[in-house]
């Protein structure tokens, strides 16, 4: 027994190098001290982090498992569960309230009819373009042209506090209503940085999808009215729309079926639901006096009435303007009348027609004949004539001015807009 005293000083223990550091057993205090406090703090922090940021759930668990005192804890941290971690939301258009079947894509033009379409031509002939270039080189004013383009661009790009909706209608089919609506949508999409929407509210006879270059149609306004929800983001809605050149979006009225109608309730649901997503909306309405067209006249902030550039068209349009003025005195000052020339020589005295249609406050603007527009099909702005581009920009600027101001003070009475230039190329 007396030999047990000198044991620490004798024997081979001092010869082994690392052993003296592990031998002193009388100092176990550092081990239990940090374990409860550190583990509790880390566990609480992991729980709070998990509830605050679900995507970072695995980070605290990995940190606790690699801690030096983690194996000594009485409550080991469970492995991260991937089922409880919500993935990053991906906004895909999933109809949640639709009772019918999901529509399938339908081509606008049968493939066998594509061969009927000839090669697109430029809106102006070579002689017209050469003559304009000579006149510009001899008697042009760069300062005046720059000021005109700037004025037009400012009017089109002016900021809006709420969505502006512009309806386009006509007194009869074939007047160029869908063509003017497409030109407005393309112009706004070219100039404006905020979202632009074109809605086809003429599902039976409208050609707006053709004019904006759509190849096929799937979702229509009637389909979207059944599934639109206030909680949707704009990324949800664009999944149901068709993009067109310039960055705009198109909502077709139908898949081209004969007899398709758009009722008032569906129209109101679509217009009120989409207004907060798009700063500018162009609506291609039915011909007057259809029910949807009458509703669009009084619910949109500005309206464009397309008339054939013929004496008969002017007479019929004057009758419609008198009827519109009887609905509300503030409608005519926010109306733009477009005299659409569907032939090179319409035989119409433009100045007299402008004075006749401008009575009451409407602004009258011409849309010249353009070979590219007359051929039908998708509108390619690089093929439009210079006069057509300038006219489209003027119409868009005047319509936006009226949609923003909504009063007769800035518009005047019975006048044409000043010559302006610039349009999308």
GROMACS .gro file of C-alpha atoms in nm:
model
  425
    1UNK     CA    1   0.000   0.000   0.000
    2UNK     CA    2   0.279   0.252   0.072
    3UNK     CA    3   0.388   0.200  -0.288
    4UNK     CA    4   0.076   0.379  -0.419
    5UNK     CA    5   0.204   0.719  -0.312
    6UNK     CA    6   0.500   0.761  -0.547
    7UNK     CA    7   0.316   0.614  -0.850
    8UNK     CA    8   0.265   0.947  -1.032
    9UNK     CA    9   0.635   1.022  -1.023
   10UNK     CA   10   0.762   0.675  -1.119
   11UNK     CA   11   0.703   0.443  -1.407
   12UNK     CA   12   0.690   0.506  -1.780
   13UNK     CA   13   0.418   0.769  -1.765
   14UNK     CA   14   0.649   1.072  -1.797
   15UNK     CA   15   0.816   0.918  -2.100
   16UNK     CA   16   0.496   0.918  -2.308
   17UNK     CA   17   0.457   1.268  -2.450
   18UNK     CA   18   0.083   1.346  -2.482
   19UNK     CA   19  -0.029   1.151  -2.176
   20UNK     CA   20   0.033   1.419  -1.908
   21UNK     CA   21  -0.223   1.642  -2.077
   22UNK     CA   22  -0.496   1.375  -2.058
   23UNK     CA   23  -0.399   1.244  -1.713
   24UNK     CA   24  -0.525   1.525  -1.484
   25UNK     CA   25  -0.872   1.393  -1.402
   26UNK     CA   26  -0.933   1.627  -1.109
   27UNK     CA   27  -1.033   1.909  -1.349
   28UNK     CA   28  -1.364   1.803  -1.516
   29UNK     CA   29  -1.527   2.143  -1.459
   30UNK     CA   30  -1.492   2.288  -1.812
   31UNK     CA   31  -1.686   1.999  -1.965
   32UNK     CA   32  -2.035   2.032  -1.814
   33UNK     CA   33  -2.029   2.414  -1.791
   34UNK     CA   34  -2.067   2.510  -2.158
   35UNK     CA   35  -2.279   2.210  -2.256
   36UNK     CA   36  -2.625   2.303  -2.120
   37UNK     CA   37  -2.596   2.675  -2.192
   38UNK     CA   38  -2.447   2.641  -2.539
   39UNK     CA   39  -2.690   2.370  -2.647
   40UNK     CA   40  -2.995   2.551  -2.519
   41UNK     CA   41  -2.892   2.871  -2.689
   42UNK     CA   42  -2.818   2.699  -3.016
   43UNK     CA   43  -3.137   2.494  -3.006
   44UNK     CA   44  -3.348   2.802  -2.936
   45UNK     CA   45  -3.169   2.993  -3.210
   46UNK     CA   46  -3.224   2.707  -3.453
   47UNK     CA   47  -3.594   2.698  -3.368
   48UNK     CA   48  -3.633   3.071  -3.416
   49UNK     CA   49  -3.438   3.068  -3.738
   50UNK     CA   50  -3.645   2.782  -3.871
   51UNK     CA   51  -3.971   2.968  -3.812
   52UNK     CA   52  -3.839   3.298  -3.941
   53UNK     CA   53  -3.678   3.175  -4.261
   54UNK     CA   54  -3.810   2.837  -4.381
   55UNK     CA   55  -3.565   2.823  -4.668
   56UNK     CA   56  -3.264   2.820  -4.429
   57UNK     CA   57  -3.391   2.531  -4.216
   58UNK     CA   58  -3.092   2.305  -4.275
   59UNK     CA   59  -2.827   2.560  -4.175
   60UNK     CA   60  -2.878   2.562  -3.791
   61UNK     CA   61  -2.909   2.181  -3.775
   62UNK     CA   62  -2.581   2.131  -3.954
   63UNK     CA   63  -2.412   2.378  -3.721
   64UNK     CA   64  -2.530   2.198  -3.405
   65UNK     CA   65  -2.430   1.856  -3.534
   66UNK     CA   66  -2.075   1.973  -3.594
   67UNK     CA   67  -2.037   2.142  -3.253
   68UNK     CA   68  -1.785   1.975  -3.013
   69UNK     CA   69  -2.047   1.920  -2.741
   70UNK     CA   70  -2.333   1.807  -2.959
   71UNK     CA   71  -2.287   1.430  -2.884
   72UNK     CA   72  -2.324   1.500  -2.508
   73UNK     CA   73  -2.670   1.663  -2.537
   74UNK     CA   74  -2.968   1.481  -2.400
   75UNK     CA   75  -3.191   1.591  -2.690
   76UNK     CA   76  -3.011   1.536  -3.021
   77UNK     CA   77  -3.117   1.763  -3.308
   78UNK     CA   78  -3.327   1.572  -3.562
   79UNK     CA   79  -3.207   1.562  -3.921
   80UNK     CA   80  -3.351   1.834  -4.147
   81UNK     CA   81  -3.682   1.737  -4.302
   82UNK     CA   82  -3.719   1.835  -4.663
   83UNK     CA   83  -4.095   1.781  -4.650
   84UNK     CA   84  -4.142   2.063  -4.400
   85UNK     CA   85  -3.934   2.313  -4.598
   86UNK     CA   86  -4.147   2.496  -4.855
   87UNK     CA   87  -3.976   2.539  -5.186
   88UNK     CA   88  -3.943   2.873  -5.361
   89UNK     CA   89  -4.287   2.962  -5.504
   90UNK     CA   90  -4.309   2.936  -5.880
   91UNK     CA   91  -4.597   3.136  -6.022
   92UNK     CA   92  -4.753   2.912  -6.283
   93UNK     CA   93  -5.102   2.973  -6.421
   94UNK     CA   94  -5.304   2.701  -6.251
   95UNK     CA   95  -5.680   2.750  -6.284
   96UNK     CA   96  -5.828   2.706  -5.938
   97UNK     CA   97  -6.189   2.800  -5.993
   98UNK     CA   98  -6.251   2.669  -6.340
   99UNK     CA   99  -6.521   2.406  -6.368
  100UNK     CA  100  -6.481   2.317  -6.733
  101UNK     CA  101  -6.192   2.151  -6.915
  102UNK     CA  102  -5.869   2.335  -6.980
  103UNK     CA  103  -5.870   2.477  -7.335
  104UNK     CA  104  -5.619   2.357  -7.590
  105UNK     CA  105  -5.425   2.574  -7.831
  106UNK     CA  106  -5.592   2.635  -8.165
  107UNK     CA  107  -5.404   2.780  -8.466
  108UNK     CA  108  -5.544   3.107  -8.596
  109UNK     CA  109  -5.478   3.012  -8.956
  110UNK     CA  110  -5.498   2.655  -9.090
  111UNK     CA  111  -5.154   2.541  -9.206
  112UNK     CA  112  -5.279   2.472  -9.558
  113UNK     CA  113  -5.381   2.839  -9.595
  114UNK     CA  114  -5.042   2.983  -9.509
  115UNK     CA  115  -4.939   2.948  -9.871
  116UNK     CA  116  -5.212   3.194  -9.971
  117UNK     CA  117  -5.032   3.483  -9.805
  118UNK     CA  118  -4.795   3.672 -10.031
  119UNK     CA  119  -4.469   3.827  -9.926
  120UNK     CA  120  -4.525   4.140  -9.715
  121UNK     CA  121  -4.469   4.465  -9.901
  122UNK     CA  122  -4.351   4.800  -9.775
  123UNK     CA  123  -4.627   5.048  -9.703
  124UNK     CA  124  -4.485   5.300  -9.951
  125UNK     CA  125  -4.355   5.248 -10.299
  126UNK     CA  126  -3.992   5.310 -10.389
  127UNK     CA  127  -4.085   5.630 -10.569
  128UNK     CA  128  -4.268   5.765 -10.263
  129UNK     CA  129  -3.977   5.692 -10.033
  130UNK     CA  130  -3.727   5.848 -10.274
  131UNK     CA  131  -3.937   6.162 -10.312
  132UNK     CA  132  -3.971   6.201  -9.938
  133UNK     CA  133  -3.596   6.164  -9.893
  134UNK     CA  134  -3.533   6.439 -10.150
  135UNK     CA  135  -3.783   6.675  -9.989
  136UNK     CA  136  -3.633   6.613  -9.649
  137UNK     CA  137  -3.284   6.688  -9.775
  138UNK     CA  138  -3.389   7.011  -9.947
  139UNK     CA  139  -3.658   7.169  -9.734
  140UNK     CA  140  -3.656   6.998  -9.398
  141UNK     CA  141  -3.616   7.150  -9.054
  142UNK     CA  142  -3.431   6.916  -8.817
  143UNK     CA  143  -3.519   7.131  -8.518
  144UNK     CA  144  -3.890   7.125  -8.598
  145UNK     CA  145  -3.885   6.749  -8.658
  146UNK     CA  146  -3.705   6.690  -8.329
  147UNK     CA  147  -3.953   6.906  -8.139
  148UNK     CA  148  -4.244   6.724  -8.300
  149UNK     CA  149  -4.112   6.381  -8.213
  150UNK     CA  150  -4.036   6.492  -7.857
  151UNK     CA  151  -4.385   6.630  -7.811
  152UNK     CA  152  -4.544   6.308  -7.934
  153UNK     CA  153  -4.322   6.088  -7.719
  154UNK     CA  154  -4.393   6.297  -7.410
  155UNK     CA  155  -4.768   6.265  -7.460
  156UNK     CA  156  -4.751   5.888  -7.506
  157UNK     CA  157  -4.512   5.834  -7.215
  158UNK     CA  158  -4.683   6.061  -6.963
  159UNK     CA  159  -4.722   5.892  -6.623
  160UNK     CA  160  -5.055   5.757  -6.505
  161UNK     CA  161  -5.169   5.703  -6.147
  162UNK     CA  162  -5.416   5.426  -6.234
  163UNK     CA  163  -5.464   5.207  -6.537
  164UNK     CA  164  -5.588   5.393  -6.844
  165UNK     CA  165  -5.831   5.205  -7.070
  166UNK     CA  166  -5.894   5.316  -7.430
  167UNK     CA  167  -6.174   5.160  -7.634
  168UNK     CA  168  -6.168   5.135  -8.013
  169UNK     CA  169  -6.492   5.092  -8.203
  170UNK     CA  170  -6.652   5.169  -8.539
  171UNK     CA  171  -6.988   5.201  -8.701
  172UNK     CA  172  -6.950   4.896  -8.923
  173UNK     CA  173  -6.716   4.613  -9.008
  174UNK     CA  174  -6.426   4.667  -9.247
  175UNK     CA  175  -6.358   5.024  -9.134
  176UNK     CA  176  -6.016   4.934  -8.994
  177UNK     CA  177  -6.111   4.910  -8.626
  178UNK     CA  178  -5.886   4.614  -8.539
  179UNK     CA  179  -5.603   4.768  -8.744
  180UNK     CA  180  -5.620   5.092  -8.546
  181UNK     CA  181  -5.638   4.899  -8.217
  182UNK     CA  182  -5.328   4.700  -8.313
  183UNK     CA  183  -5.140   5.016  -8.413
  184UNK     CA  184  -5.224   5.177  -8.078
  185UNK     CA  185  -5.115   4.870  -7.882
  186UNK     CA  186  -4.786   4.847  -8.074
  187UNK     CA  187  -4.718   5.219  -8.028
  188UNK     CA  188  -4.785   5.216  -7.654
  189UNK     CA  189  -4.576   4.902  -7.605
  190UNK     CA  190  -4.289   5.064  -7.796
  191UNK     CA  191  -4.288   5.393  -7.605
  192UNK     CA  192  -4.399   5.301  -7.255
  193UNK     CA  193  -4.195   5.109  -6.998
  194UNK     CA  194  -4.497   4.990  -6.797
  195UNK     CA  195  -4.715   4.692  -6.900
  196UNK     CA  196  -4.949   4.733  -7.199
  197UNK     CA  197  -5.247   4.507  -7.267
  198UNK     CA  198  -5.459   4.463  -7.580
  199UNK     CA  199  -5.801   4.302  -7.527
  200UNK     CA  200  -6.017   4.166  -7.805
  201UNK     CA  201  -6.380   4.233  -7.711
  202UNK     CA  202  -6.507   4.140  -8.057
  203UNK     CA  203  -6.481   3.760  -8.049
  204UNK     CA  204  -6.700   3.703  -8.354
  205UNK     CA  205  -6.540   3.925  -8.619
  206UNK     CA  206  -6.226   4.067  -8.460
  207UNK     CA  207  -5.886   4.021  -8.625
  208UNK     CA  208  -5.674   4.168  -8.348
  209UNK     CA  209  -5.475   3.845  -8.283
  210UNK     CA  210  -5.390   3.826  -8.654
  211UNK     CA  211  -5.278   4.190  -8.664
  212UNK     CA  212  -5.056   4.147  -8.358
  213UNK     CA  213  -4.884   3.840  -8.501
  214UNK     CA  214  -5.035   3.564  -8.286
  215UNK     CA  215  -4.998   3.216  -8.433
  216UNK     CA  216  -5.236   3.029  -8.205
  217UNK     CA  217  -5.491   3.101  -7.933
  218UNK     CA  218  -5.559   2.910  -7.614
  219UNK     CA  219  -5.706   3.122  -7.334
  220UNK     CA  220  -5.979   3.375  -7.409
  221UNK     CA  221  -6.139   3.652  -7.209
  222UNK     CA  222  -6.425   3.423  -7.109
  223UNK     CA  223  -6.180   3.163  -6.978
  224UNK     CA  224  -5.979   3.419  -6.783
  225UNK     CA  225  -6.291   3.566  -6.620
  226UNK     CA  226  -6.356   3.228  -6.454
  227UNK     CA  227  -6.014   3.195  -6.294
  228UNK     CA  228  -5.889   3.550  -6.230
  229UNK     CA  229  -5.835   3.619  -5.862
  230UNK     CA  230  -5.728   3.935  -5.674
  231UNK     CA  231  -5.439   3.745  -5.516
  232UNK     CA  232  -5.278   3.678  -5.857
  233UNK     CA  233  -4.954   3.846  -5.951
  234UNK     CA  234  -4.887   3.981  -6.296
  235UNK     CA  235  -4.658   3.684  -6.352
  236UNK     CA  236  -4.961   3.460  -6.296
  237UNK     CA  237  -5.172   3.649  -6.550
  238UNK     CA  238  -4.913   3.663  -6.826
  239UNK     CA  239  -4.924   3.285  -6.840
  240UNK     CA  240  -5.272   3.317  -6.988
  241UNK     CA  241  -5.182   3.598  -7.232
  242UNK     CA  242  -5.002   3.612  -7.567
  243UNK     CA  243  -4.695   3.836  -7.600
  244UNK     CA  244  -4.670   4.062  -7.903
  245UNK     CA  245  -4.377   4.269  -8.039
  246UNK     CA  246  -4.265   4.558  -7.823
  247UNK     CA  247  -4.330   4.387  -7.491
  248UNK     CA  248  -4.711   4.406  -7.478
  249UNK     CA  249  -4.966   4.136  -7.400
  250UNK     CA  250  -5.277   4.019  -7.586
  251UNK     CA  251  -5.596   3.864  -7.448
  252UNK     CA  252  -5.799   3.714  -7.737
  253UNK     CA  253  -6.176   3.718  -7.735
  254UNK     CA  254  -6.222   3.362  -7.857
  255UNK     CA  255  -6.062   3.079  -8.049
  256UNK     CA  256  -6.225   3.190  -8.372
  257UNK     CA  257  -6.549   2.994  -8.334
  258UNK     CA  258  -6.849   3.128  -8.521
  259UNK     CA  259  -7.123   3.264  -8.297
  260UNK     CA  260  -6.900   3.330  -7.996
  261UNK     CA  261  -7.031   3.614  -7.783
  262UNK     CA  262  -6.888   3.816  -7.496
  263UNK     CA  263  -7.148   3.902  -7.234
  264UNK     CA  264  -7.144   4.216  -7.024
  265UNK     CA  265  -7.066   4.043  -6.695
  266UNK     CA  266  -6.760   3.871  -6.841
  267UNK     CA  267  -6.639   4.196  -6.994
  268UNK     CA  268  -6.671   4.382  -6.663
  269UNK     CA  269  -6.494   4.111  -6.467
  270UNK     CA  270  -6.200   4.112  -6.708
  271UNK     CA  271  -6.171   4.491  -6.729
  272UNK     CA  272  -6.198   4.558  -6.355
  273UNK     CA  273  -5.967   4.271  -6.261
  274UNK     CA  274  -5.686   4.354  -6.504
  275UNK     CA  275  -5.685   4.731  -6.467
  276UNK     CA  276  -5.451   4.732  -6.167
  277UNK     CA  277  -5.189   4.524  -6.349
  278UNK     CA  278  -5.157   4.721  -6.675
  279UNK     CA  279  -5.096   5.094  -6.708
  280UNK     CA  280  -5.247   5.109  -7.058
  281UNK     CA  281  -5.519   4.885  -7.200
  282UNK     CA  282  -5.648   4.904  -7.558
  283UNK     CA  283  -5.987   4.737  -7.612
  284UNK     CA  284  -6.093   4.627  -7.960
  285UNK     CA  285  -6.472   4.647  -7.921
  286UNK     CA  286  -6.761   4.530  -8.132
  287UNK     CA  287  -6.916   4.759  -8.386
  288UNK     CA  288  -7.170   5.006  -8.254
  289UNK     CA  289  -7.437   4.989  -8.125
  290UNK     CA  290  -7.356   4.644  -7.980
  291UNK     CA  291  -7.398   4.604  -7.605
  292UNK     CA  292  -7.031   4.560  -7.516
  293UNK     CA  293  -6.934   4.855  -7.736
  294UNK     CA  294  -7.191   5.078  -7.565
  295UNK     CA  295  -7.060   4.970  -7.225
  296UNK     CA  296  -6.701   5.039  -7.329
  297UNK     CA  297  -6.793   5.389  -7.447
  298UNK     CA  298  -6.900   5.500  -7.100
  299UNK     CA  299  -6.657   5.298  -6.885
  300UNK     CA  300  -6.322   5.369  -7.052
  301UNK     CA  301  -6.125   5.688  -6.999
  302UNK     CA  302  -6.095   5.763  -7.373
  303UNK     CA  303  -6.246   5.624  -7.689
  304UNK     CA  304  -6.137   5.601  -8.052
  305UNK     CA  305  -6.406   5.587  -8.320
  306UNK     CA  306  -6.287   5.458  -8.658
  307UNK     CA  307  -6.471   5.575  -8.967
  308UNK     CA  308  -6.416   5.494  -9.336
  309UNK     CA  309  -6.280   5.793  -9.523
  310UNK     CA  310  -6.588   5.815  -9.745
  311UNK     CA  311  -6.882   6.057  -9.751
  312UNK     CA  312  -7.114   5.779  -9.635
  313UNK     CA  313  -6.881   5.691  -9.350
  314UNK     CA  314  -6.858   6.051  -9.238
  315UNK     CA  315  -7.238   6.089  -9.237
  316UNK     CA  316  -7.289   5.773  -9.033
  317UNK     CA  317  -7.012   5.867  -8.788
  318UNK     CA  318  -7.169   6.210  -8.733
  319UNK     CA  319  -7.491   6.037  -8.630
  320UNK     CA  320  -7.302   5.819  -8.384
  321UNK     CA  321  -7.124   6.121  -8.237
  322UNK     CA  322  -7.457   6.295  -8.180
  323UNK     CA  323  -7.582   5.986  -8.000
  324UNK     CA  324  -7.264   5.966  -7.789
  325UNK     CA  325  -7.293   6.331  -7.694
  326UNK     CA  326  -7.645   6.269  -7.574
  327UNK     CA  327  -7.526   5.998  -7.334
  328UNK     CA  328  -7.295   6.231  -7.143
  329UNK     CA  329  -7.160   6.578  -7.227
  330UNK     CA  330  -6.804   6.478  -7.133
  331UNK     CA  331  -6.774   6.190  -7.380
  332UNK     CA  332  -6.713   6.386  -7.701
  333UNK     CA  333  -6.412   6.586  -7.569
  334UNK     CA  334  -6.245   6.254  -7.481
  335UNK     CA  335  -6.317   6.100  -7.822
  336UNK     CA  336  -6.076   6.069  -8.114
  337UNK     CA  337  -6.221   6.005  -8.460
  338UNK     CA  338  -5.990   5.828  -8.706
  339UNK     CA  339  -6.064   5.864  -9.078
  340UNK     CA  340  -5.921   5.542  -9.218
  341UNK     CA  341  -5.825   5.544  -9.585
  342UNK     CA  342  -5.866   5.195  -9.726
  343UNK     CA  343  -5.777   5.298 -10.081
  344UNK     CA  344  -5.512   5.529 -10.230
  345UNK     CA  345  -5.772   5.786 -10.339
  346UNK     CA  346  -6.093   5.800 -10.138
  347UNK     CA  347  -6.223   6.119 -10.298
  348UNK     CA  348  -6.295   6.281  -9.962
  349UNK     CA  349  -6.236   6.645  -9.875
  350UNK     CA  350  -6.043   6.591  -9.557
  351UNK     CA  351  -6.069   6.945  -9.421
  352UNK     CA  352  -6.446   6.966  -9.462
  353UNK     CA  353  -6.489   6.619  -9.311
  354UNK     CA  354  -6.277   6.722  -9.014
  355UNK     CA  355  -6.485   7.031  -8.950
  356UNK     CA  356  -6.809   6.833  -8.977
  357UNK     CA  357  -6.701   6.559  -8.737
  358UNK     CA  358  -6.526   6.793  -8.493
  359UNK     CA  359  -6.846   6.964  -8.382
  360UNK     CA  360  -6.891   6.894  -8.014
  361UNK     CA  361  -6.527   6.855  -7.914
  362UNK     CA  362  -6.404   6.536  -8.082
  363UNK     CA  363  -6.058   6.541  -8.241
  364UNK     CA  364  -6.036   6.410  -8.598
  365UNK     CA  365  -5.718   6.251  -8.733
  366UNK     CA  366  -5.651   6.075  -9.064
  367UNK     CA  367  -5.488   5.736  -9.112
  368UNK     CA  368  -5.342   5.734  -9.464
  369UNK     CA  369  -5.354   5.444  -9.703
  370UNK     CA  370  -5.071   5.198  -9.649
  371UNK     CA  371  -4.998   4.900  -9.873
  372UNK     CA  372  -4.869   4.695  -9.583
  373UNK     CA  373  -5.185   4.750  -9.376
  374UNK     CA  374  -5.412   4.689  -9.675
  375UNK     CA  375  -5.261   4.344  -9.732
  376UNK     CA  376  -5.379   4.218  -9.392
  377UNK     CA  377  -5.193   3.981  -9.165
  378UNK     CA  378  -4.947   4.067  -8.891
  379UNK     CA  379  -4.836   4.430  -8.872
  380UNK     CA  380  -4.462   4.472  -8.904
  381UNK     CA  381  -4.376   4.826  -8.804
  382UNK     CA  382  -4.052   4.826  -9.004
  383UNK     CA  383  -4.261   4.790  -9.322
  384UNK     CA  384  -4.506   5.070  -9.247
  385UNK     CA  385  -4.486   5.393  -9.443
  386UNK     CA  386  -4.347   5.706  -9.282
  387UNK     CA  387  -4.685   5.883  -9.293
  388UNK     CA  388  -4.854   5.582  -9.132
  389UNK     CA  389  -4.601   5.575  -8.851
  390UNK     CA  390  -4.650   5.943  -8.783
  391UNK     CA  391  -5.030   5.907  -8.791
  392UNK     CA  392  -5.023   5.613  -8.550
  393UNK     CA  393  -4.809   5.811  -8.305
  394UNK     CA  394  -5.039   6.112  -8.329
  395UNK     CA  395  -5.349   5.900  -8.262
  396UNK     CA  396  -5.181   5.733  -7.964
  397UNK     CA  397  -5.070   6.067  -7.821
  398UNK     CA  398  -5.413   6.228  -7.857
  399UNK     CA  399  -5.589   5.927  -7.706
  400UNK     CA  400  -5.351   5.922  -7.408
  401UNK     CA  401  -5.396   6.295  -7.351
  402UNK     CA  402  -5.770   6.247  -7.326
  403UNK     CA  403  -5.744   5.936  -7.113
  404UNK     CA  404  -5.530   6.123  -6.859
  405UNK     CA  405  -5.700   6.464  -6.857
  406UNK     CA  406  -6.062   6.350  -6.908
  407UNK     CA  407  -6.179   6.707  -6.961
  408UNK     CA  408  -6.256   6.942  -7.250
  409UNK     CA  409  -6.017   7.212  -7.133
  410UNK     CA  410  -5.705   7.067  -7.295
  411UNK     CA  411  -5.869   6.927  -7.603
  412UNK     CA  412  -6.052   7.220  -7.756
  413UNK     CA  413  -6.341   7.186  -7.998
  414UNK     CA  414  -6.354   7.079  -8.358
  415UNK     CA  415  -5.984   7.075  -8.432
  416UNK     CA  416  -5.717   6.847  -8.561
  417UNK     CA  417  -5.406   6.771  -8.365
  418UNK     CA  418  -5.084   6.943  -8.463
  419UNK     CA  419  -4.850   6.754  -8.690
  420UNK     CA  420  -4.631   6.524  -8.489
  421UNK     CA  421  -4.392   6.252  -8.582
  422UNK     CA  422  -4.226   5.946  -8.451
  423UNK     CA  423  -4.360   5.596  -8.414
  424UNK     CA  424  -4.228   5.250  -8.346
  425UNK     CA  425  -3.990   5.107  -8.594
   0.00000   0.00000   0.00000
